CSV table of C-alpha atoms and ligand atoms in Angstrom, one decimal:
chain,number,residue,atom,x,y,z
A,195,MET,CA,0.1,-0.5,-0.3
A,196,GLU,CA,0.9,3.2,-0.9
A,197,THR,CA,1.9,5.2,1.9
A,198,THR,CA,1.6,9.3,1.0
A,199,MET,CA,-1.8,10.8,0.1
A,200,ARG,CA,-3.0,13.4,-1.7
A,201,GLY,CA,-5.3,15.7,0.2
A,202,ILE,CA,-7.0,19.4,1.1
A,203,CYS,CA,-5.1,20.7,4.0
A,204,LYS,CA,-5.7,24.1,6.8
A,205,MET,CA,-1.2,24.9,7.1
A,206,SER,CA,-1.3,27.8,9.4
A,207,ALA,CA,-3.9,30.3,11.4
A,208,GLY,CA,-5.4,33.0,8.8
A,209,PRO,CA,-7.0,32.4,5.2
A,210,GLY,CA,-5.9,30.4,2.7
A,211,TRP,CA,-5.4,26.5,2.8
A,212,GLU,CA,-3.0,24.7,0.7
A,213,TYR,CA,-3.4,21.1,-1.9
A,214,ARG,CA,-0.7,18.8,-1.0
A,215,THR,CA,0.2,14.9,-2.9
A,216,ASP,CA,2.8,14.1,0.4
A,217,LEU,CA,0.0,14.4,2.8
A,218,PRO,CA,1.4,10.3,5.1
A,219,ILE,CA,-1.8,8.4,5.0
A,220,PRO,CA,-3.1,8.0,9.2
A,221,GLN,CA,-3.2,5.7,11.5
A,222,ILE,CA,-5.6,4.7,12.7
A,223,GLY,CA,-6.5,3.7,16.8
A,224,ASP,CA,-7.7,1.3,18.0
A,225,GLY,CA,-11.4,2.3,18.1
A,226,GLN,CA,-10.9,3.9,14.7
A,227,VAL,CA,-11.1,2.6,10.5
A,228,LEU,CA,-9.8,3.9,7.8
A,229,MET,CA,-11.8,5.1,4.6
A,230,LYS,CA,-10.7,5.7,1.6
A,231,VAL,CA,-13.3,8.6,0.9
A,232,HIS,CA,-15.5,8.8,-2.2
A,233,ALA,CA,-17.2,11.7,-1.9
A,234,THR,CA,-15.8,14.6,0.4
A,235,ALA,CA,-19.1,17.6,0.1
A,236,VAL,CA,-18.3,21.3,1.1
A,237,CYS,CA,-19.5,23.4,4.0
A,238,GLY,CA,-20.8,26.1,4.8
A,239,THR,CA,-18.4,25.2,7.8
A,240,ASP,CA,-15.8,24.4,5.2
A,241,MET,CA,-15.6,28.0,3.7
A,242,HIS,CA,-15.9,29.4,7.7
A,243,ILE,CA,-12.7,27.7,7.2
A,244,ILE,CA,-11.3,28.9,4.5
A,245,ALA,CA,-11.4,32.7,5.6
A,246,TRP,CA,-10.3,31.7,9.6
A,247,ASN,CA,-13.5,33.8,11.2
A,248,GLU,CA,-14.0,33.9,15.0
A,249,TRP,CA,-16.0,30.6,14.6
A,250,ALA,CA,-12.6,28.4,12.8
A,251,ALA,CA,-9.7,30.5,14.8
A,252,LYS,CA,-11.9,28.9,17.8
A,253,ARG,CA,-11.2,25.4,17.3
A,254,MET,CA,-9.0,24.3,15.6
A,255,LYS,CA,-6.1,24.4,17.4
A,256,ASP,CA,-3.4,22.1,16.1
A,257,LEU,CA,-3.0,22.0,12.8
A,258,PRO,CA,-1.7,22.2,10.0
A,259,ILE,CA,-5.2,19.5,9.5
A,260,VAL,CA,-6.9,18.2,6.3
A,261,PHE,CA,-11.0,19.3,6.7
A,262,GLY,CA,-13.7,18.4,5.3
A,263,HIS,CA,-15.9,16.7,6.7
A,264,GLU,CA,-19.1,15.9,4.7
A,265,THR,CA,-18.7,12.9,3.8
A,266,ALA,CA,-18.4,9.5,2.6
A,267,GLY,CA,-16.5,6.3,1.4
A,268,GLU,CA,-15.8,2.4,2.2
A,269,VAL,CA,-14.1,1.1,5.7
A,270,VAL,CA,-9.8,-0.2,4.0
A,271,GLN,CA,-9.2,-0.5,7.0
A,272,VAL,CA,-10.4,-1.5,11.3
A,273,GLY,CA,-8.7,-0.4,14.2
A,274,ALA,CA,-8.2,-3.7,16.5
A,275,ALA,CA,-11.1,-2.8,19.2
A,276,VAL,CA,-13.3,-2.7,16.4
A,277,LYS,CA,-16.3,-5.2,16.3
A,278,ASN,CA,-19.7,-3.0,14.3
A,279,LEU,CA,-17.4,-2.5,11.4
A,280,LYS,CA,-15.1,-5.1,8.5
A,281,VAL,CA,-13.1,-3.6,5.6
A,282,GLY,CA,-15.4,-3.4,2.1
A,283,ASP,CA,-18.2,-1.5,4.4
A,284,ARG,CA,-19.4,1.9,2.5
A,285,ILE,CA,-20.0,3.9,5.4
A,286,SER,CA,-20.8,8.4,5.9
A,287,VAL,CA,-19.7,9.7,9.3
A,288,GLU,CA,-21.4,11.2,12.2
A,289,THR,CA,-19.4,14.2,12.9
A,290,HIS,CA,-19.7,14.9,15.9
A,291,ILE,CA,-17.5,13.5,18.0
A,292,PRO,CA,-19.1,12.6,22.2
A,293,CYS,CA,-16.4,11.9,25.1
A,294,GLY,CA,-18.9,9.5,25.8
A,295,ARG,CA,-18.2,10.2,29.8
A,296,CYS,CA,-19.8,13.6,30.2
A,297,PHE,CA,-23.7,14.7,32.2
A,298,GLN,CA,-24.8,15.6,28.1
A,299,CYS,CA,-23.3,11.7,26.6
A,300,ARG,CA,-24.3,9.8,29.6
A,301,THR,CA,-27.8,12.0,29.5
A,302,GLY,CA,-29.0,10.7,25.8
A,303,ASN,CA,-27.7,14.1,24.3
A,304,PRO,CA,-24.5,13.3,22.8
A,305,HIS,CA,-25.2,15.7,19.8
A,306,ILE,CA,-24.3,18.3,22.5
A,307,CYS,CA,-21.5,16.9,24.6
A,308,GLU,CA,-20.0,19.0,26.8
A,309,ASN,CA,-16.3,17.5,25.5
A,310,MET,CA,-17.1,18.0,21.1
A,311,GLN,CA,-14.2,17.0,18.9
A,312,VAL,CA,-15.3,17.7,15.7
A,313,PHE,CA,-14.3,15.5,12.3
A,314,GLY,CA,-12.6,17.5,9.7
A,315,VAL,CA,-12.3,20.3,12.1
A,316,SER,CA,-10.7,20.1,15.6
A,317,VAL,CA,-9.0,15.6,14.2
A,318,PRO,CA,-7.9,15.0,11.1
A,319,GLY,CA,-11.8,14.9,8.3
A,320,ALA,CA,-12.0,14.1,4.8
A,321,PHE,CA,-11.1,16.5,1.7
A,322,ALA,CA,-8.4,13.1,0.6
A,323,GLU,CA,-7.8,9.9,0.0
A,324,TYR,CA,-8.2,8.7,3.1
A,325,ALA,CA,-9.7,9.2,6.7
A,326,PRO,CA,-8.8,7.9,10.7
A,327,VAL,CA,-13.0,7.8,12.0
A,328,PRO,CA,-14.1,7.5,14.7
A,329,ALA,CA,-15.3,4.2,14.6
A,330,SER,CA,-18.9,5.4,16.4
A,331,CYS,CA,-19.5,7.6,14.7
A,332,ALA,CA,-19.4,6.1,11.2
A,333,VAL,CA,-22.8,5.5,9.6
A,334,PRO,CA,-23.2,2.7,7.8
A,335,LEU,CA,-24.7,3.2,4.4
A,336,ALA,CA,-28.5,1.2,3.1
A,337,GLU,CA,-28.1,-0.1,-0.5
A,338,GLY,CA,-28.1,2.1,-2.9
A,339,ILE,CA,-27.5,5.2,-1.3
A,340,SER,CA,-24.4,6.6,-3.8
A,341,TYR,CA,-21.2,7.6,-1.9
A,342,GLU,CA,-21.9,11.3,-3.5
A,343,MET,CA,-25.7,10.7,-1.1
A,344,GLY,CA,-23.9,10.1,1.8
A,345,SER,CA,-21.6,13.2,1.2
A,346,MET,CA,-24.9,14.9,1.5
A,347,LEU,CA,-26.2,13.1,5.5
A,348,GLU,CA,-24.0,14.7,7.9
A,349,ALA,CA,-26.2,18.4,6.2
A,350,MET,CA,-29.7,16.5,5.4
A,351,GLY,CA,-29.7,15.7,9.0
A,352,ALA,CA,-29.1,19.2,10.1
A,353,GLY,CA,-31.9,19.8,7.5
A,354,VAL,CA,-34.6,17.3,9.3
A,355,HIS,CA,-33.5,17.8,12.6
A,356,GLY,CA,-34.2,21.7,12.5
A,357,VAL,CA,-37.5,20.9,11.0
A,358,GLU,CA,-38.2,17.4,12.5
A,359,ARG,CA,-38.6,20.3,15.9
A,360,ALA,CA,-41.1,22.7,13.8
A,361,ASP,CA,-43.1,19.9,14.1
A,362,VAL,CA,-44.2,20.5,10.2
A,363,GLN,CA,-47.2,18.0,9.8
A,364,GLY,CA,-50.2,19.5,9.0
A,365,LYS,CA,-48.9,23.6,9.3
A,366,THR,CA,-47.7,26.1,7.3
A,367,VAL,CA,-43.5,26.6,7.9
A,368,LEU,CA,-41.5,28.9,6.2
A,369,VAL,CA,-37.7,27.9,5.7
A,370,SER,CA,-36.0,29.9,5.1
A,371,GLY,CA,-32.1,30.1,2.8
A,372,CYS,CA,-32.5,27.6,0.2
A,373,GLY,CA,-28.9,26.2,-0.2
A,374,PRO,CA,-28.3,23.0,0.3
A,375,ILE,CA,-29.6,22.4,3.7
A,376,GLY,CA,-32.5,24.7,3.3
A,377,LEU,CA,-33.8,22.5,-0.4
A,378,MET,CA,-33.3,19.1,2.0
A,379,ALA,CA,-35.1,20.1,4.4
A,380,ILE,CA,-38.0,22.1,2.6
A,381,GLY,CA,-37.8,18.3,0.9
A,382,ALA,CA,-38.5,16.8,4.6
A,383,CYS,CA,-40.9,18.8,5.5
A,384,ARG,CA,-42.9,17.3,2.0
A,385,VAL,CA,-42.1,13.5,3.2
A,386,HIS,CA,-42.4,15.4,6.6
A,387,GLY,CA,-46.8,16.1,6.1
A,388,ALA,CA,-46.8,20.3,5.7
A,389,ALA,CA,-49.7,21.3,4.4
A,390,LYS,CA,-47.7,24.1,2.8
A,391,ILE,CA,-44.0,25.5,3.0
A,392,VAL,CA,-43.3,29.3,2.0
A,393,ALA,CA,-39.2,29.5,0.6
A,394,CYS,CA,-37.5,32.2,0.7
A,395,ASP,CA,-33.4,33.2,-0.7
A,396,LEU,CA,-32.3,36.1,-2.2
A,397,PHE,CA,-31.0,34.0,-5.5
A,398,ASP,CA,-34.0,32.8,-7.6
A,399,GLU,CA,-31.7,30.0,-9.1
A,400,LYS,CA,-32.9,29.0,-5.6
A,401,LEU,CA,-35.4,29.6,-5.2
A,402,ALA,CA,-36.0,27.6,-8.6
A,403,LEU,CA,-34.6,24.1,-6.6
A,404,ALA,CA,-37.3,25.2,-3.2
A,405,LYS,CA,-39.8,24.6,-5.9
A,406,THR,CA,-38.6,20.6,-7.2
A,407,MET,CA,-37.9,19.9,-3.7
A,408,GLY,CA,-41.0,20.6,-2.3
A,409,ALA,CA,-41.9,24.4,-1.9
A,410,ASP,CA,-45.5,25.4,-3.2
A,411,ILE,CA,-43.8,29.2,-2.6
A,412,THR,CA,-41.2,30.7,-2.4
A,413,VAL,CA,-40.2,34.3,-1.7
A,414,ASN,CA,-36.9,36.4,-3.0
A,415,SER,CA,-36.0,38.1,0.1
A,416,GLY,CA,-34.1,40.6,-1.8
A,417,LYS,CA,-37.2,42.0,-3.9
A,418,GLU,CA,-40.8,41.2,-1.7
A,419,ASP,CA,-41.2,40.9,1.6
A,420,VAL,CA,-40.9,37.7,3.5
A,421,ILE,CA,-43.3,38.8,6.7
A,422,LYS,CA,-46.4,40.2,3.9
A,423,ALA,CA,-46.5,36.5,1.5
A,424,VAL,CA,-46.4,34.4,4.9
A,425,LEU,CA,-49.2,36.3,5.4
A,426,ASP,CA,-51.3,36.2,3.0
A,427,ALA,CA,-50.1,32.9,2.6
A,428,THR,CA,-52.7,32.3,6.7
A,429,GLN,CA,-55.3,34.6,5.9
A,430,GLY,CA,-53.5,37.6,8.1
A,431,HIS,CA,-51.9,34.4,11.2
A,432,GLY,CA,-49.1,33.7,10.4
A,433,ALA,CA,-47.4,30.4,9.9
A,434,ASP,CA,-46.7,28.0,12.3
A,435,ALA,CA,-43.0,27.1,12.6
A,436,ALA,CA,-40.8,28.6,10.9
A,437,VAL,CA,-36.7,27.2,10.0
A,438,ASP,CA,-33.8,28.9,9.3
A,439,ILE,CA,-31.5,27.9,7.4
A,440,SER,CA,-30.2,30.7,5.8
A,441,GLY,CA,-28.1,32.3,9.7
A,442,SER,CA,-29.0,35.8,9.0
A,443,GLY,CA,-29.8,38.2,11.1
A,444,ARG,CA,-32.2,40.1,8.4
A,445,ALA,CA,-34.4,36.7,7.9
A,446,ILE,CA,-34.7,35.2,11.8
A,447,VAL,CA,-36.3,38.5,12.9
A,448,ALA,CA,-38.1,38.3,9.3
A,449,GLY,CA,-39.2,34.4,10.3
A,450,LEU,CA,-40.4,35.6,14.3
A,451,ARG,CA,-42.9,38.1,12.9
A,452,SER,CA,-42.8,35.8,9.8
A,453,LEU,CA,-45.1,33.4,13.2
A,454,ARG,CA,-48.7,32.9,14.1
A,455,LYS,CA,-49.0,33.7,18.2
A,456,GLY,CA,-47.7,30.2,20.0
A,457,GLY,CA,-45.8,30.0,16.8
A,458,THR,CA,-42.6,27.9,16.8
A,459,LEU,CA,-39.0,28.4,14.7
A,460,VAL,CA,-35.9,26.2,14.8
A,461,SER,CA,-32.3,27.9,14.1
A,462,VAL,CA,-30.3,25.7,12.3
A,463,GLY,CA,-28.2,28.3,10.6
A,464,LEU,CA,-25.1,30.9,12.3
A,465,PRO,CA,-25.5,33.6,12.3
A,466,ASP,CA,-22.0,35.5,12.1
A,467,GLY,CA,-21.7,37.1,15.5
A,468,GLU,CA,-25.3,38.7,17.5
A,469,ILE,CA,-28.1,40.2,15.9
A,470,PRO,CA,-31.1,42.5,18.4
A,471,ILE,CA,-34.1,41.1,18.4
A,472,ASN,CA,-37.4,42.5,20.4
A,473,LEU,CA,-37.6,39.8,22.6
A,474,THR,CA,-41.0,41.7,24.0
A,475,GLU,CA,-42.7,42.5,21.2
A,476,ASP,CA,-41.7,39.0,18.8
A,477,ILE,CA,-41.3,36.6,21.5
A,478,ILE,CA,-42.4,37.2,24.8
A,479,TYR,CA,-46.0,39.1,24.0
A,480,ARG,CA,-46.9,36.6,21.0
A,481,GLU,CA,-45.4,33.1,23.2
A,482,ILE,CA,-43.4,32.5,20.8
A,483,VAL,CA,-41.5,29.1,21.2
A,484,TYR,CA,-37.5,29.3,20.1
A,485,THR,CA,-35.1,26.9,20.2
A,486,GLY,CA,-32.0,26.6,17.7
A,487,ILE,CA,-30.1,22.9,16.9
A,488,SER,CA,-27.4,21.9,16.5
A,489,GLY,CA,-25.6,18.5,14.5
A,490,ARG,CA,-28.2,14.9,14.6
A,491,LEU,CA,-30.1,13.6,16.9
A,492,MET,CA,-27.9,10.4,17.5
A,493,PHE,CA,-28.3,8.1,15.4
A,494,GLU,CA,-32.8,8.8,15.9
A,495,THR,CA,-31.9,11.4,12.4
A,496,TRP,CA,-30.0,9.8,10.5
A,497,ASP,CA,-32.4,7.0,10.4
A,498,ASP,CA,-35.4,9.5,10.2
A,499,CYS,CA,-32.5,10.2,7.3
A,500,MET,CA,-32.4,6.6,5.6
A,501,ASN,CA,-36.4,6.3,5.3
A,502,ILE,CA,-37.1,10.1,3.8
A,503,LEU,CA,-34.3,9.1,1.1
A,504,ARG,CA,-36.8,6.1,0.0
A,505,SER,CA,-39.8,8.1,0.2
A,506,PRO,CA,-41.6,8.8,-2.6
A,507,GLY,CA,-41.4,11.4,-4.9
A,508,PHE,CA,-38.7,12.0,-2.4
A,509,SER,CA,-34.6,12.9,-4.8
A,510,LEU,CA,-32.0,14.3,-3.5
A,511,GLU,CA,-30.8,15.0,-7.6
A,512,PRO,CA,-31.3,18.2,-7.9
A,513,VAL,CA,-29.4,18.8,-4.8
A,514,ILE,CA,-25.8,18.9,-5.9
A,515,GLY,CA,-24.5,21.0,-7.4
A,516,GLY,CA,-21.6,20.6,-8.9
A,517,THR,CA,-18.8,17.8,-8.5
A,518,TYR,CA,-15.5,18.0,-7.9
A,519,PRO,CA,-11.8,16.0,-8.5
A,520,LEU,CA,-9.7,17.4,-4.5
A,521,GLU,CA,-7.4,19.8,-7.1
A,522,ASP,CA,-10.6,21.7,-8.3
A,523,PHE,CA,-11.8,23.1,-5.0
A,524,GLN,CA,-10.8,26.5,-6.5
A,525,LYS,CA,-13.6,25.6,-8.5
A,526,ALA,CA,-15.7,25.0,-5.9
A,527,ILE,CA,-15.1,27.2,-3.6
A,528,ASP,CA,-16.0,29.8,-7.2
A,529,ALA,CA,-19.4,28.3,-7.7
A,530,ILE,CA,-19.7,29.0,-3.9
A,531,ASN,CA,-18.9,32.4,-3.7
A,532,ALA,CA,-20.9,33.1,-7.3
A,533,GLY,CA,-24.3,31.8,-5.4
A,534,ALA,CA,-24.0,28.9,-8.1
A,535,PRO,CA,-27.4,26.5,-6.6
A,536,GLY,CA,-26.8,22.3,-4.8
A,537,LYS,CA,-24.2,20.9,-2.9
A,538,MET,CA,-20.2,20.5,-3.9
A,539,ILE,CA,-19.1,17.3,-3.6
A,540,LEU,CA,-15.2,16.6,-4.2
A,541,VAL,CA,-14.0,13.4,-5.2
A,542,PRO,CA,-10.8,12.1,-4.1
B,776,LIG,ZN1,-20.8,20.7,6.8
B,777,LIG,ZN1,-19.8,13.8,26.8
């Protein structure tokens, strides 16, 4: 077996990244497997890592590191203590690596572990030919799920978790932000029986895909008034639920004000900094329930994603924005920065 591999590295603190052809193939620990990477999708988080914002600087201490975390591949080597996987298994990866010992882990919430490590952020990830994966975070791919689809499940899970917290069955729901997660969230709303789905974004191309994924009404929030559109769609009452994928302060406030009294807002997208909210008028007097979600329930959300994938009429195909060889990472980044719709996927 060869000893070096190609991969994309964060070399040092500060903006940028490097494509390397001389990286050592990772050595695995007893509880890990070595995954031959078949597809790794580019996430908003990776864009933060490239730009080196406050979020990235706080979490990435151990440099250089291969980043990239939304991935799928094939097990080629298993650690001595691994019992649940074998060579040849096709897997995706839960990126939250819990400690297994803290209060959250011991009370059924490992996805918000107090000592969380994050695959492809605080420990080496998958923009490379091989990646070391904790066996406890590997998720076997059901038959018929391609590696490209597999690489989208982690992001899909964030959208699905958000939609499930919003409890959309029979309800009118607003989905703000029609990037890949938003598009998958819209599809999940449809499968979960939402009565009416309103989607908003700043890009018409993304809104067209939102329709494909099942949105009933699309609103370009750069040109139209989202709150008015939702009120018009609900006889003036407001939506039962809103799921914010955008992380935009403006969209979050518009989401709150689009809700009926007693409605629910779920935040999935991450704002860059603090955002001003009028608690009295927008939340307290109107008895709004506002919650965030972080990643996926381990592993209920993954199961739900697999079921949604199998639902009649649901397809992830429209959400694939493009596939690129690893060395063309810059092209994928350029496409994302240009507002190209869908998920960009790197194939080593
Ligand atoms: Zn991600
Ligand atoms: Zn823990």
